[in-house]
Every structure is written in C-alpha cells, then in structure tokens.
GROMACS .gro file of C-alpha atoms in nm:
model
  199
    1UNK     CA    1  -0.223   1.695   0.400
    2UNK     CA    2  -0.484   1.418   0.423
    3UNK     CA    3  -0.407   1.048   0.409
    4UNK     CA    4  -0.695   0.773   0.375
    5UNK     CA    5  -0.622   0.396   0.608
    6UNK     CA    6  -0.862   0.135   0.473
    7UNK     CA    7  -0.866  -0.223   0.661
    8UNK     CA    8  -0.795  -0.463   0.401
    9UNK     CA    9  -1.021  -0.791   0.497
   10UNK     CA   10  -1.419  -0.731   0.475
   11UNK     CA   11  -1.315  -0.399   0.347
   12UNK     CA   12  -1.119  -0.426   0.020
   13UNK     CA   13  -1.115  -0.862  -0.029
   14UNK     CA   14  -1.320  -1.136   0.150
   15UNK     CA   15  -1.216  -1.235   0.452
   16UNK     CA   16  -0.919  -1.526   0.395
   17UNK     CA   17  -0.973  -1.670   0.662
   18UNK     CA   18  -1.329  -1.744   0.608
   19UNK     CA   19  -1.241  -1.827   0.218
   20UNK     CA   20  -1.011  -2.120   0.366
   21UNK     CA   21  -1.237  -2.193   0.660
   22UNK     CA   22  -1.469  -2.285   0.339
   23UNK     CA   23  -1.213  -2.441   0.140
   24UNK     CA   24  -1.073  -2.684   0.445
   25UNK     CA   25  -1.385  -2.784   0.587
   26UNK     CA   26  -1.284  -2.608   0.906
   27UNK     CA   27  -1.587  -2.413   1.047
   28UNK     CA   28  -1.345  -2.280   1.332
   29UNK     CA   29  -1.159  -2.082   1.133
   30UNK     CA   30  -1.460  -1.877   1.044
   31UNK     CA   31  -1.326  -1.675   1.351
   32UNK     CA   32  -1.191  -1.368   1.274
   33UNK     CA   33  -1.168  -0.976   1.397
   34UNK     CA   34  -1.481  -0.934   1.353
   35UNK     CA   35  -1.572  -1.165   1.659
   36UNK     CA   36  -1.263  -1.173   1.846
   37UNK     CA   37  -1.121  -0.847   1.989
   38UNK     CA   38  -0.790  -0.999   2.091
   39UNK     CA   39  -0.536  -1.052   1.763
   40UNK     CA   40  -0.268  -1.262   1.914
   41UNK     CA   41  -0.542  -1.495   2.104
   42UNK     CA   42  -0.731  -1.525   1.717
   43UNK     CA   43  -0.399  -1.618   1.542
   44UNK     CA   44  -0.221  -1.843   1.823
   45UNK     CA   45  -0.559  -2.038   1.808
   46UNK     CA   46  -0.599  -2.067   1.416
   47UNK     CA   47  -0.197  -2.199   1.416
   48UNK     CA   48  -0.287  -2.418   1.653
   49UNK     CA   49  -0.617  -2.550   1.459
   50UNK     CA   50  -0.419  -2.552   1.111
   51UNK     CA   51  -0.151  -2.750   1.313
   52UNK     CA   52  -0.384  -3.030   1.440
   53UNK     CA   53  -0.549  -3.058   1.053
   54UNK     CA   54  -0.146  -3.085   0.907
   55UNK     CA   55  -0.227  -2.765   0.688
   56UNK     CA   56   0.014  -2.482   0.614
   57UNK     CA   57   0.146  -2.170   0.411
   58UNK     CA   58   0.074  -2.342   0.048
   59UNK     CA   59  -0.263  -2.446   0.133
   60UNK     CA   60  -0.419  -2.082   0.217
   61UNK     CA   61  -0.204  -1.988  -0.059
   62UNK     CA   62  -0.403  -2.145  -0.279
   63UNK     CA   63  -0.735  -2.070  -0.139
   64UNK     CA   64  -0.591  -1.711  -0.177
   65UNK     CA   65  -0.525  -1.737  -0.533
   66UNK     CA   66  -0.898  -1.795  -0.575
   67UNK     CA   67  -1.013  -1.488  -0.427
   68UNK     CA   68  -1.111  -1.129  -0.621
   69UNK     CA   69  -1.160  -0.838  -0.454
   70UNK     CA   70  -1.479  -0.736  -0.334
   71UNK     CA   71  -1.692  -0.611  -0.644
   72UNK     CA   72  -1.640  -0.236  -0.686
   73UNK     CA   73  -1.347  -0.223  -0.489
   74UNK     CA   74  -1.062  -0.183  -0.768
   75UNK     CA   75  -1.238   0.093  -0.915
   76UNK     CA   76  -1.318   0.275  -0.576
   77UNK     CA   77  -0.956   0.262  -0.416
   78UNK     CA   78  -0.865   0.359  -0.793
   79UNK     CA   79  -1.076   0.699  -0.787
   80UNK     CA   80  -0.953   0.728  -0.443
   81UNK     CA   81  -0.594   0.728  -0.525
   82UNK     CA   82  -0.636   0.991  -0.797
   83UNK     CA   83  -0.776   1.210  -0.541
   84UNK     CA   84  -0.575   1.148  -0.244
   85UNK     CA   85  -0.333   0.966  -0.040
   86UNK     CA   86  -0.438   0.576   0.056
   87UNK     CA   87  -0.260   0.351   0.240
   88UNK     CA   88  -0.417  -0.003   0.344
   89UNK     CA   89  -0.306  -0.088   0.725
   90UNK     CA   90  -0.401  -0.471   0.767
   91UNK     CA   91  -0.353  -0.716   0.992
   92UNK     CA   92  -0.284  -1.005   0.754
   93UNK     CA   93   0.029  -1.074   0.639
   94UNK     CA   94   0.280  -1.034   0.368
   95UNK     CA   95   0.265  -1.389   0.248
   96UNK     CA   96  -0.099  -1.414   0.201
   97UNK     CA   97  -0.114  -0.980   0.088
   98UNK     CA   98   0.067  -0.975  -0.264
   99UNK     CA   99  -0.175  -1.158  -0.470
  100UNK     CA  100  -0.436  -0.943  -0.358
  101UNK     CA  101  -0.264  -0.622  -0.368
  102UNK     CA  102  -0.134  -0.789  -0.765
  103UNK     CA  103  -0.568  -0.773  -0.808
  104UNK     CA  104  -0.595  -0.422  -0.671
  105UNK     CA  105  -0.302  -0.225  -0.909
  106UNK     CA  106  -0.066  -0.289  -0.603
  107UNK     CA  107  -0.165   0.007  -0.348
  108UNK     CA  108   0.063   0.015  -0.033
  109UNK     CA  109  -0.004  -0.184   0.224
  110UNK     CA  110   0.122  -0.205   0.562
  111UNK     CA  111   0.109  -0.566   0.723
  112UNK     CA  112   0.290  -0.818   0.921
  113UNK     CA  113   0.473  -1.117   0.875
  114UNK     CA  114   0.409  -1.500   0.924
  115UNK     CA  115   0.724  -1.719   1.014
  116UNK     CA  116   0.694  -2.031   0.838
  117UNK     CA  117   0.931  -2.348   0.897
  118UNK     CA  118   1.097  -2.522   0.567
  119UNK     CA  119   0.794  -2.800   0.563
  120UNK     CA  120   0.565  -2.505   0.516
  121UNK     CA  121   0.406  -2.521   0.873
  122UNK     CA  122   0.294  -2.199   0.989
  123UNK     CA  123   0.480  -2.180   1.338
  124UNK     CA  124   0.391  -1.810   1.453
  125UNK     CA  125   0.364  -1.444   1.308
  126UNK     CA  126   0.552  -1.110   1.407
  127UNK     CA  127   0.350  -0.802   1.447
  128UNK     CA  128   0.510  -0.532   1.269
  129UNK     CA  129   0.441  -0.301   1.560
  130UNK     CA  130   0.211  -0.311   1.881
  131UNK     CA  131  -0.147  -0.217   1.794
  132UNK     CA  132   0.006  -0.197   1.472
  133UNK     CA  133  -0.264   0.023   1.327
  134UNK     CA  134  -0.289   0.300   1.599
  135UNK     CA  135   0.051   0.323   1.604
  136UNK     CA  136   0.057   0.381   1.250
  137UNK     CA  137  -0.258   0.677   1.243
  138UNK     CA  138  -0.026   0.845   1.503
  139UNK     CA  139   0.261   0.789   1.356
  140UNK     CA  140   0.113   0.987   1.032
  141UNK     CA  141  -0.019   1.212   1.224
  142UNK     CA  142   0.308   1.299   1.388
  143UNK     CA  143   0.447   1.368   1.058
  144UNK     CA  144   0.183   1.613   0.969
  145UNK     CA  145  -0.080   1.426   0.771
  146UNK     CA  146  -0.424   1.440   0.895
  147UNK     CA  147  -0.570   1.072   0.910
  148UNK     CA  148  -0.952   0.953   0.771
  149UNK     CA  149  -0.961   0.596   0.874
  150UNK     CA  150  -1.228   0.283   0.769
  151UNK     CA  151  -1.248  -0.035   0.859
  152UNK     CA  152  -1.494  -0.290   0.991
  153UNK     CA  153  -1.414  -0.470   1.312
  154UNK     CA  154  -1.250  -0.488   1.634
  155UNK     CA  155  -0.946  -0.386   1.570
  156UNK     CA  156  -0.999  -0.021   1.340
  157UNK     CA  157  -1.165   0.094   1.589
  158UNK     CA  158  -0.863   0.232   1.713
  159UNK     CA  159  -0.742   0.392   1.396
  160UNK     CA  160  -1.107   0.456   1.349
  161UNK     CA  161  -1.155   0.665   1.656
  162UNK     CA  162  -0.801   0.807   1.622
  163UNK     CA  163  -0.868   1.008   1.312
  164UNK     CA  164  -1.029   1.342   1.189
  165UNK     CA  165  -1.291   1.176   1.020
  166UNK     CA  166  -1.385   0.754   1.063
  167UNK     CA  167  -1.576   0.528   0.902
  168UNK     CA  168  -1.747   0.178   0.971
  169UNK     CA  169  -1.793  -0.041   0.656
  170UNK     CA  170  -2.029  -0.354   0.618
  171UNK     CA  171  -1.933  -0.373   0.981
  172UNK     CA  172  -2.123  -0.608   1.229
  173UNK     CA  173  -2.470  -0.520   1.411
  174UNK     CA  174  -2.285  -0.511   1.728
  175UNK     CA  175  -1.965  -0.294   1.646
  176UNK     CA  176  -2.247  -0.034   1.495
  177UNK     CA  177  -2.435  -0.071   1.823
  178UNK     CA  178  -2.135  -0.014   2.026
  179UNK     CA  179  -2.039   0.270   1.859
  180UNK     CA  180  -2.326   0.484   1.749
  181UNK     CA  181  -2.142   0.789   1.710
  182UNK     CA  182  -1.948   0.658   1.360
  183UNK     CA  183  -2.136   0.694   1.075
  184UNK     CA  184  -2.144   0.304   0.931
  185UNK     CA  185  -2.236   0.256   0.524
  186UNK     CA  186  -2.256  -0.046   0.314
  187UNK     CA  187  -2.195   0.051  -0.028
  188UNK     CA  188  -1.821   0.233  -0.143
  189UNK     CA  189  -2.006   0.489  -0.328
  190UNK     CA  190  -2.170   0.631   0.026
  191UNK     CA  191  -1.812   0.577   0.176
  192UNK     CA  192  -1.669   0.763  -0.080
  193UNK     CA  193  -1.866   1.073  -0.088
  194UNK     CA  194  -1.814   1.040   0.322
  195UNK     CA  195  -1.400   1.073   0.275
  196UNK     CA  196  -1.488   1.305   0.024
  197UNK     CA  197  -1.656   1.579   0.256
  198UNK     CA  198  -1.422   1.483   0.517
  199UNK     CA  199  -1.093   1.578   0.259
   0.00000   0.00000   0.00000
C-alpha cells in the first residue's frame, strides 16, 4: 500500500511567506526553508520581525487570500489522487492552510498550529510533532504503507530520504548539489511519471 507526502509551499502554492514579504514591504521575510535549515529559529525570527512592523494573523490572511496554486498543480494532485493515496505534510499552519487547501478540492493536509492573542498578534506556533514530517513517513510506514515523498527544501529532506522512492521539486541549486543522489525535476508532469514508476 503506497502513500504519496508532497511539501505544500514551493511545491503545491507559492511560498506565503514570500507572497507577504512582497505585500508588507518586508524583504526579511523572504526567508524561508529553503535558506534556513532550522524551523523554530525561521519562525521565532519572522514573529519577532512581524512584531516590530505591528502586523498579525489578518494581515497574511489577506495576502493569503490572493494567492492560487501553482499553475498545473490542481490538476496534477487531482490525477494523483485518482491513482493513489496523497497526503500533504507542511510546515505551515492551519490558519494560513484552508484557503489553499479550499483552491486545491481540499486534499488532507497535515500541519501545525499558530497561537494567536485576541488583538490578532501572532505570539508563537505549536509543532504538531517533533520533525513533524519524519515522524509522520515513519509513522505510515509503521502502519504498513510504503512512503514516496517530494518536497523542495531543508526540511523534506528527511521525509525525502526516509522513503522508498524521493523526489526534489523546483528545489534550490544547493539542496540538488548536496544531494546528488535524488533525482530533482521542475515540471509535475516529469514528477508524476517519477511516482508513477515508483507505485
């Protein structure tokens, strides 16, 4: 019994936090895990930044209300569910998630949570698990599915490298560099046929 774990960010949608990095006027919020291997370092500093500018929940809210998913996504996580299992394991969170997952026939994602205060300020975020999506891979694993796994930064390499078959997608120069041995594609038709021969 296979089951596919796509990233969500860079993979599926833009990356948000770029989208609001653009939308604030914040170039430091460009950041994300693409260039930063460390998670709770990335987010304790972007709560911080969005602290000192007075911005919170309903602000990237907004910006994510703007945002489609990457072109050709819908219809290649749609030809992929007909096929097989797919479940999205993302580090983003359920507050900024739904709209997306509303844009992409709502597949099942697995994320974490941000706790907001009552003004709206964005005070801190709780992990749904510890390396949240290793643990999940071997968590599926231990439960008898086999795991193909594709994402594109830092932190799928885990699930990545965890699973029968792994994929990098419009990754950076440096993660492909790093990691020669993963086959790396651009386009979701090529990544496709790759979790197809790997089913």
């Amino acid at each position: 019994m296979n089951i596919v774990c796509l990233d969500m960010e860079g993979v599926l949608v833009p990356e948000i936090w770029i989208a609001f990095a653009e939308a604030s006027g914040i170039p430091e919020l460009r950041r994300t895990t693409r260039d930063e291997p460390d998670y709770n370092k990335l987010m304790n500093s972007r709560i911080g930044i969005l602290k000192e500018h007075g911005f919170g929940l309903k602000e990237i809210q907004e910006t994510i209300a703007k945002i489609d998913p990457l072109p050709g996504a819908k219809e290649f996580l749609d030809t992929l569910r007909a096929e097989t299992q797919v479940i999205i394991l993302s580090d983003t969170f359920e507050q900024f998630a739904s709209p997306l997952m509303k844009k992409l026939g709502w597949p099942t994602i697995f994320c974490n949570t941000l706790e907001v205060a009552d003004n709206g300020e964005i005070t801190g975020f709780t992990m749904r698990v510890e390396k949240s999506k290793l643990s999940t891979v071997k968590a599926l694993q231990s439960i008898g599915f086999e795991t193909i796994a594709s994402g594109d930064s830092y932190n799928d390499l885990d699930m990545i490298l965890a699973s029968k078959a792994g994929f990098l997608f419009r990754s950076t120069e440096q993660i492909k560099k790093d990691h020669p041995e993963l086959p790396a594609f651009e386009e979701f038709d090529d990544l496709l046929n790759a979790i197809r021969k790997a089913l």
